[in-house]
Coordinates of C-alpha atoms and ligand atoms in Angstrom, one line a residue:
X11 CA 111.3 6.3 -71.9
X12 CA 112.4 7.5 -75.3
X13 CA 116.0 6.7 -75.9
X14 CA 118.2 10.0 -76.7
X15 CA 121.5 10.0 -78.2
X16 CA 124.3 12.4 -78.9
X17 CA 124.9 12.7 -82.6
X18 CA 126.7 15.4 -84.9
X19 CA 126.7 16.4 -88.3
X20 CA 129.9 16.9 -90.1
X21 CA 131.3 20.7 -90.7
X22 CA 129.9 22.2 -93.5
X23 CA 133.5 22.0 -96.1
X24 CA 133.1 17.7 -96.0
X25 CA 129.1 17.5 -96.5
X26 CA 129.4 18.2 -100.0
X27 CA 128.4 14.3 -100.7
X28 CA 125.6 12.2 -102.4
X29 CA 122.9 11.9 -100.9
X30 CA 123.7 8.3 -99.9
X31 CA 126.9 8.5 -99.1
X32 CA 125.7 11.1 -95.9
X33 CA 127.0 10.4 -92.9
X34 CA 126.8 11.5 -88.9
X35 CA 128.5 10.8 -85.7
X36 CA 127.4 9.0 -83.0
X37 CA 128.9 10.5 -79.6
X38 CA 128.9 8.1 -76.7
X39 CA 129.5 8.6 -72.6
X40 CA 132.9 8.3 -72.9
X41 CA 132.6 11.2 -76.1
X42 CA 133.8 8.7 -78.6
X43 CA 132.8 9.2 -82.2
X44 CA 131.5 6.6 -84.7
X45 CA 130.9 7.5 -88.1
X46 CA 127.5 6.3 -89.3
X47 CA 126.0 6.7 -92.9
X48 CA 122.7 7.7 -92.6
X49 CA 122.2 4.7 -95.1
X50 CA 123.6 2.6 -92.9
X51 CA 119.8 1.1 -91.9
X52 CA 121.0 -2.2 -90.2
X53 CA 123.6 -0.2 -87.9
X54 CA 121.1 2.8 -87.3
X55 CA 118.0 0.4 -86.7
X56 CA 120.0 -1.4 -83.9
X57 CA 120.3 1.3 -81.8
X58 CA 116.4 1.9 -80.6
X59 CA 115.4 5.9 -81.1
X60 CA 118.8 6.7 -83.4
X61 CA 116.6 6.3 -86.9
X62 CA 114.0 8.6 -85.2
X63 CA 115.9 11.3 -83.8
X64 CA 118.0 11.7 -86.9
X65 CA 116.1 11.2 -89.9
X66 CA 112.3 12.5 -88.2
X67 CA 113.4 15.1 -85.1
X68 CA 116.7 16.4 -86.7
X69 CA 116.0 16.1 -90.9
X70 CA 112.1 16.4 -90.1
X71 CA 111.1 13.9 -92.3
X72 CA 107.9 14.3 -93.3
X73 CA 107.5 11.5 -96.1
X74 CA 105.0 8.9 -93.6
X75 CA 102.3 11.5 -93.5
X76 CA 102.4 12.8 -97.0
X77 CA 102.5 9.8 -98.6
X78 CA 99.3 8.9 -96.6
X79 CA 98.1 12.0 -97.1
X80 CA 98.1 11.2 -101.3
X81 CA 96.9 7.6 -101.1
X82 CA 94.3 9.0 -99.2
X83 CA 93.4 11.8 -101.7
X84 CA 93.5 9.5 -104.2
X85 CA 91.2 6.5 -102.4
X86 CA 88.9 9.5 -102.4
X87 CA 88.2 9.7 -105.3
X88 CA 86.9 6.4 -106.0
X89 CA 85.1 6.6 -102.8
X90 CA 87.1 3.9 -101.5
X91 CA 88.7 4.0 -97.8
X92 CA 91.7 3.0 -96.6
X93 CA 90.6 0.9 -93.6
X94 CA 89.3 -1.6 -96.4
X95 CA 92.9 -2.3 -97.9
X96 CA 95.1 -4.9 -97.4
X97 CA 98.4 -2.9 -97.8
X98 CA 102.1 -4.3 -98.5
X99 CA 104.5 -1.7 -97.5
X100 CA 107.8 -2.6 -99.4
X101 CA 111.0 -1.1 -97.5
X102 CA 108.9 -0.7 -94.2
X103 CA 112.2 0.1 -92.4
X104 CA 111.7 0.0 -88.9
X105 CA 107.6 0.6 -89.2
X106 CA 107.6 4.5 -89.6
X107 CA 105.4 4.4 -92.6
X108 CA 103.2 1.7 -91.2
X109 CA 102.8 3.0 -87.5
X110 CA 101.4 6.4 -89.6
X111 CA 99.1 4.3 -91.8
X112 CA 97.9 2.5 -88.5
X113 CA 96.8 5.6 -87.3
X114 CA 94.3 6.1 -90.1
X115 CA 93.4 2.2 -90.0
X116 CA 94.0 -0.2 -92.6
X117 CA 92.6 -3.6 -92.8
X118 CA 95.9 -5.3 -92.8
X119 CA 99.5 -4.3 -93.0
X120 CA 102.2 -6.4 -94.6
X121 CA 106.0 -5.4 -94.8
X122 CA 108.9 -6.2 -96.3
X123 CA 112.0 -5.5 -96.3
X124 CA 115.8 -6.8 -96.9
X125 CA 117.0 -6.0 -93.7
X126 CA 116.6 -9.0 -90.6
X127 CA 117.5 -5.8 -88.3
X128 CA 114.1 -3.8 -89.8
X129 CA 112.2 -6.2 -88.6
X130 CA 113.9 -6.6 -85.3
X131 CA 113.8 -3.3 -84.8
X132 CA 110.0 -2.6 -85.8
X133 CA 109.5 -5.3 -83.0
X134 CA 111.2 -3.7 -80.5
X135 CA 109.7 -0.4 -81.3
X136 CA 106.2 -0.9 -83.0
X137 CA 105.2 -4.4 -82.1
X138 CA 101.7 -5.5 -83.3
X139 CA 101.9 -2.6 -86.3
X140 CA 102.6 -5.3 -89.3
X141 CA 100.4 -8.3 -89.5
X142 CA 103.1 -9.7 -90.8
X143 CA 106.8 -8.8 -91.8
X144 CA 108.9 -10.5 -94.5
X145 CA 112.5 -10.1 -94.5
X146 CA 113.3 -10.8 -98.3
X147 CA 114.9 -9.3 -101.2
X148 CA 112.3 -9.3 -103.9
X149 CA 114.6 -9.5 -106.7
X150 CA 115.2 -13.2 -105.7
X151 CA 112.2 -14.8 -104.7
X152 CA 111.2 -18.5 -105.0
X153 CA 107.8 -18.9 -106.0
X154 CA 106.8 -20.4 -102.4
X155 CA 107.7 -16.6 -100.7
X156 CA 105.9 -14.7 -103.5
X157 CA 103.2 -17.0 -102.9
X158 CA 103.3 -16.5 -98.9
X159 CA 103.1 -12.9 -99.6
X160 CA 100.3 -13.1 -102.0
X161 CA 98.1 -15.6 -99.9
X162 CA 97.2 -12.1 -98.2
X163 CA 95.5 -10.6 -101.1
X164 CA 97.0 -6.8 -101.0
X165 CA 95.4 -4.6 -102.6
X166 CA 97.5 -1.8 -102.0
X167 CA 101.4 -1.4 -102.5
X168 CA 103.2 1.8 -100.3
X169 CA 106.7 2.6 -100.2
X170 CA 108.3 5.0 -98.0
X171 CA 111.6 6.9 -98.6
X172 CA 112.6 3.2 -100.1
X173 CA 112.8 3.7 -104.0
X174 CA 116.2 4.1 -105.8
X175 CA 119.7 5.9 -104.6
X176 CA 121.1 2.0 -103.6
X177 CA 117.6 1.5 -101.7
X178 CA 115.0 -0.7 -103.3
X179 CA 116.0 -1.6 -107.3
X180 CA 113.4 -1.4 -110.2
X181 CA 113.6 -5.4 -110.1
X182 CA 112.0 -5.5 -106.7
X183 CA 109.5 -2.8 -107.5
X184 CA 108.0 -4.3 -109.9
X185 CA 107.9 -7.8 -108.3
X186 CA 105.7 -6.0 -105.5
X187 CA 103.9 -3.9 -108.1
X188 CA 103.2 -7.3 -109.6
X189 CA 102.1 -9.3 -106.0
X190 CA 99.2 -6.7 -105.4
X191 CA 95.9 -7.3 -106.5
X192 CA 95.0 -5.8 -110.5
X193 CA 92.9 -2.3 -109.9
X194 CA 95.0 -2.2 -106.4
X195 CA 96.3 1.2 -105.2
X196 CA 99.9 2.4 -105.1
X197 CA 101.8 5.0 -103.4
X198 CA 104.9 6.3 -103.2
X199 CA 107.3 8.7 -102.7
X200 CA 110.7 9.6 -105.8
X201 CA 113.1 12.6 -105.6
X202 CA 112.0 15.0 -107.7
X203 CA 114.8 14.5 -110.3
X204 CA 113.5 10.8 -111.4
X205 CA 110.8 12.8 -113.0
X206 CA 113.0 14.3 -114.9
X207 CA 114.6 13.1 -118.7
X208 CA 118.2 13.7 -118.2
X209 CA 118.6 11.1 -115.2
X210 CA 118.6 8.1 -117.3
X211 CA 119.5 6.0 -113.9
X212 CA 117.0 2.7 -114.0
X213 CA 114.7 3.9 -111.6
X214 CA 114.3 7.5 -113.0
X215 CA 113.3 5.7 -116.3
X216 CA 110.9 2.9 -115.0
X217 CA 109.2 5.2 -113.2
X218 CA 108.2 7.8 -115.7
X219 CA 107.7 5.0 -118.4
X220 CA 105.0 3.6 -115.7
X221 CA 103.2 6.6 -115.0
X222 CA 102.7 7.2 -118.5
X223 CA 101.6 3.5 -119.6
X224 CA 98.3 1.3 -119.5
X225 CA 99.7 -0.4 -115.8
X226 CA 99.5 2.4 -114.0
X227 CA 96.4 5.3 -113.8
X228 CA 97.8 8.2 -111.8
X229 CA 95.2 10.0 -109.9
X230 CA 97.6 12.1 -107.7
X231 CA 101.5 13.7 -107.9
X232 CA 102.6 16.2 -105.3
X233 CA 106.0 17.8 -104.9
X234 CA 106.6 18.7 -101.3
X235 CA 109.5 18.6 -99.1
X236 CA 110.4 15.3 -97.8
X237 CA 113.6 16.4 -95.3
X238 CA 116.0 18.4 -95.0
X239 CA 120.0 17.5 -96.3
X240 CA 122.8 17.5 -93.6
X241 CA 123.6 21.1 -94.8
X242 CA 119.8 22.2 -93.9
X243 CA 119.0 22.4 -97.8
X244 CA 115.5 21.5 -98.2
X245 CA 115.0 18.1 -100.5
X246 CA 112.1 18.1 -102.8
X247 CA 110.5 14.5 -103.3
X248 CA 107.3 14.1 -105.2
X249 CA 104.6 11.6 -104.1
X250 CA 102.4 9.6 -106.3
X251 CA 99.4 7.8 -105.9
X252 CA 97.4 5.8 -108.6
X253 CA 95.8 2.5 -109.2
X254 CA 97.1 -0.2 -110.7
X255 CA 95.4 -1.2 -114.5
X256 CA 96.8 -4.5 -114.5
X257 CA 100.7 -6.6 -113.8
X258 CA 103.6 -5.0 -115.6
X259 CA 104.7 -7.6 -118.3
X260 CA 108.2 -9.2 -119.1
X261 CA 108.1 -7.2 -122.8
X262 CA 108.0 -3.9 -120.8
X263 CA 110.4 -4.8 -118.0
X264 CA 112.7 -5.7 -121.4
X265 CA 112.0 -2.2 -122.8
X266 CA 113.5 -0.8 -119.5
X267 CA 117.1 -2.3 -120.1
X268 CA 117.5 -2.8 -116.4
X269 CA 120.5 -4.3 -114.9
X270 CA 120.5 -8.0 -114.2
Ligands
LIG313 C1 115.0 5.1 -95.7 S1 114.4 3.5 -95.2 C2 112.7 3.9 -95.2 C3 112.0 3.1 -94.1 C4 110.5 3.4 -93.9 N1 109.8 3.1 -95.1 C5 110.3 4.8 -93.5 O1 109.6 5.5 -94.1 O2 110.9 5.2 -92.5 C6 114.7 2.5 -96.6 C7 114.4 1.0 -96.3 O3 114.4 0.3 -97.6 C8 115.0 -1.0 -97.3 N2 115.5 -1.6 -98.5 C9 116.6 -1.3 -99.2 N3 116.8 -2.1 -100.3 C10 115.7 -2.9 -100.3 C11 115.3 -4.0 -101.1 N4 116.0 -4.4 -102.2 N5 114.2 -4.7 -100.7 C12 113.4 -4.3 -99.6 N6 113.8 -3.3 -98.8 C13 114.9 -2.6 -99.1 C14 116.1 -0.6 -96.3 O4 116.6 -1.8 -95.6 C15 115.5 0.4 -95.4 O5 114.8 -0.2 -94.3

């Protein structure tokens, strides 16, 4: 039986926040209340349904689908289908993204992310989605993992409400970017401001640099709502899906001026 749990938004006056500094409570029997940010992934992936309930029932999250939606469209048009690719989904959380990929088939289904408790988690809940799951941090990989990932030949590189805001760094982007096959697909979802010039954060400008250069063909770009905010403002994402021209190259990644 699905797990329910009590949980409560803060009033309205202390919301004002960044979007990853949200938080919620979490009411239990005996009406105590833990405060939980809702980036908080290894605490809110230990506690089976809580992920679900707030980020898909509550926030209606509808990122899995329309992301799938665009890879998809954009498969389409090279008359490829998805049930042929071999697809590493980077940030796979506890399997949201992959369980809605399943449904359309896929050939195989790698993830990855930095958490041990998104793995755990995707075990307890969606066992038998992933082929296989790699808990890593991609900006620090010895040869041997990149290898272990790579000895499955994806062809196809997803990520799921996983890209910037303290999630998943340009670094490790581009090392997946990098892993998947040249003339792979890719898909994936940004807020809507990384598109824009005047957020000069690192993943704002990696991303529109690679959607303009010779690595990257874009054959789809939709702005849709990905969820709702804790204050029930609507959050406008866009979702991308392209194919990949070839492995980003150290004189570009330079050109970025990313953190070390
Ligand atoms: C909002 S969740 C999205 C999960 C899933 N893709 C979904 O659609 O529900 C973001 C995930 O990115 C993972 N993440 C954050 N930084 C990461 C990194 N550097 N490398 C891999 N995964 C990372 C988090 O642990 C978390 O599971």
């Amino acid at each position: 039986m699905k797990s329910r749990h009590r949980i409560q938004f803060p009033s309205k006056d202390v919301r004002e926040l960044p979007q990853d500094e949200a938080y919620f409570y979490l009411i239990d029997e005996a009406r105590n209340k833990t405060k939980i940010r809702l980036h908080e992934y290894e605490r809110i992936y230990q506690i089976p349904g809580l992920y679900e309930q707030v980020v898909y029932e509550r926030l209606q999250c509808q990122s899995p689908a329309t992301v799938t939606r665009i890879l998809n469209l954009a498969l389409a048009q090279s008359n490829q289908a998805l049930n042929e690719l071999r697809v590493l989904d980077l940030g796979a959380g506890n399997g949201m993204a992959g369980e809605e990929l399943k449904k359309h088939g896929v050939s195989r289904l790698i993830g990855v992310d930095i958490i041990p408790e998104a793995r755990a988690a995707t075990e307890r809940d969606r066992p038998g989605v992933y082929d296989d799951y790699y808990v890593r941090d991609l900006c620090s990989i010895s040869d041997d993992e990149r290898e272990e990932i790579a000895t499955w030949s994806p062809d196809c590189l997803i990520s799921v409400a996983a890209l910037g805001f303290g999630d998943i760094p340009p670094q490790a982007f581009l090392e997946a970017f990098n892993i998947i096959a040249t003339h792979g697909w890719v898909a994936f979802n940004i807020k809507e401001t990384f598109l824009d010039r005047s957020d000069d954060s690192g993943f704002s400008k990696l991303i529109r640099e690679l959607i303009f250069s010779e690595y990257l063909d874009l054959y789809q770009l939709q702005r849709y709502r990905h969820r709702f905010s804790l204050e029930g403002e609507p959050l406008y994402y866009f979702a991308l899906g392209g194919k990949k021209n070839g492995d980003v190259s150290p004189s570009f990644i330079e050109t970025l001026h990313l953190p070390k």
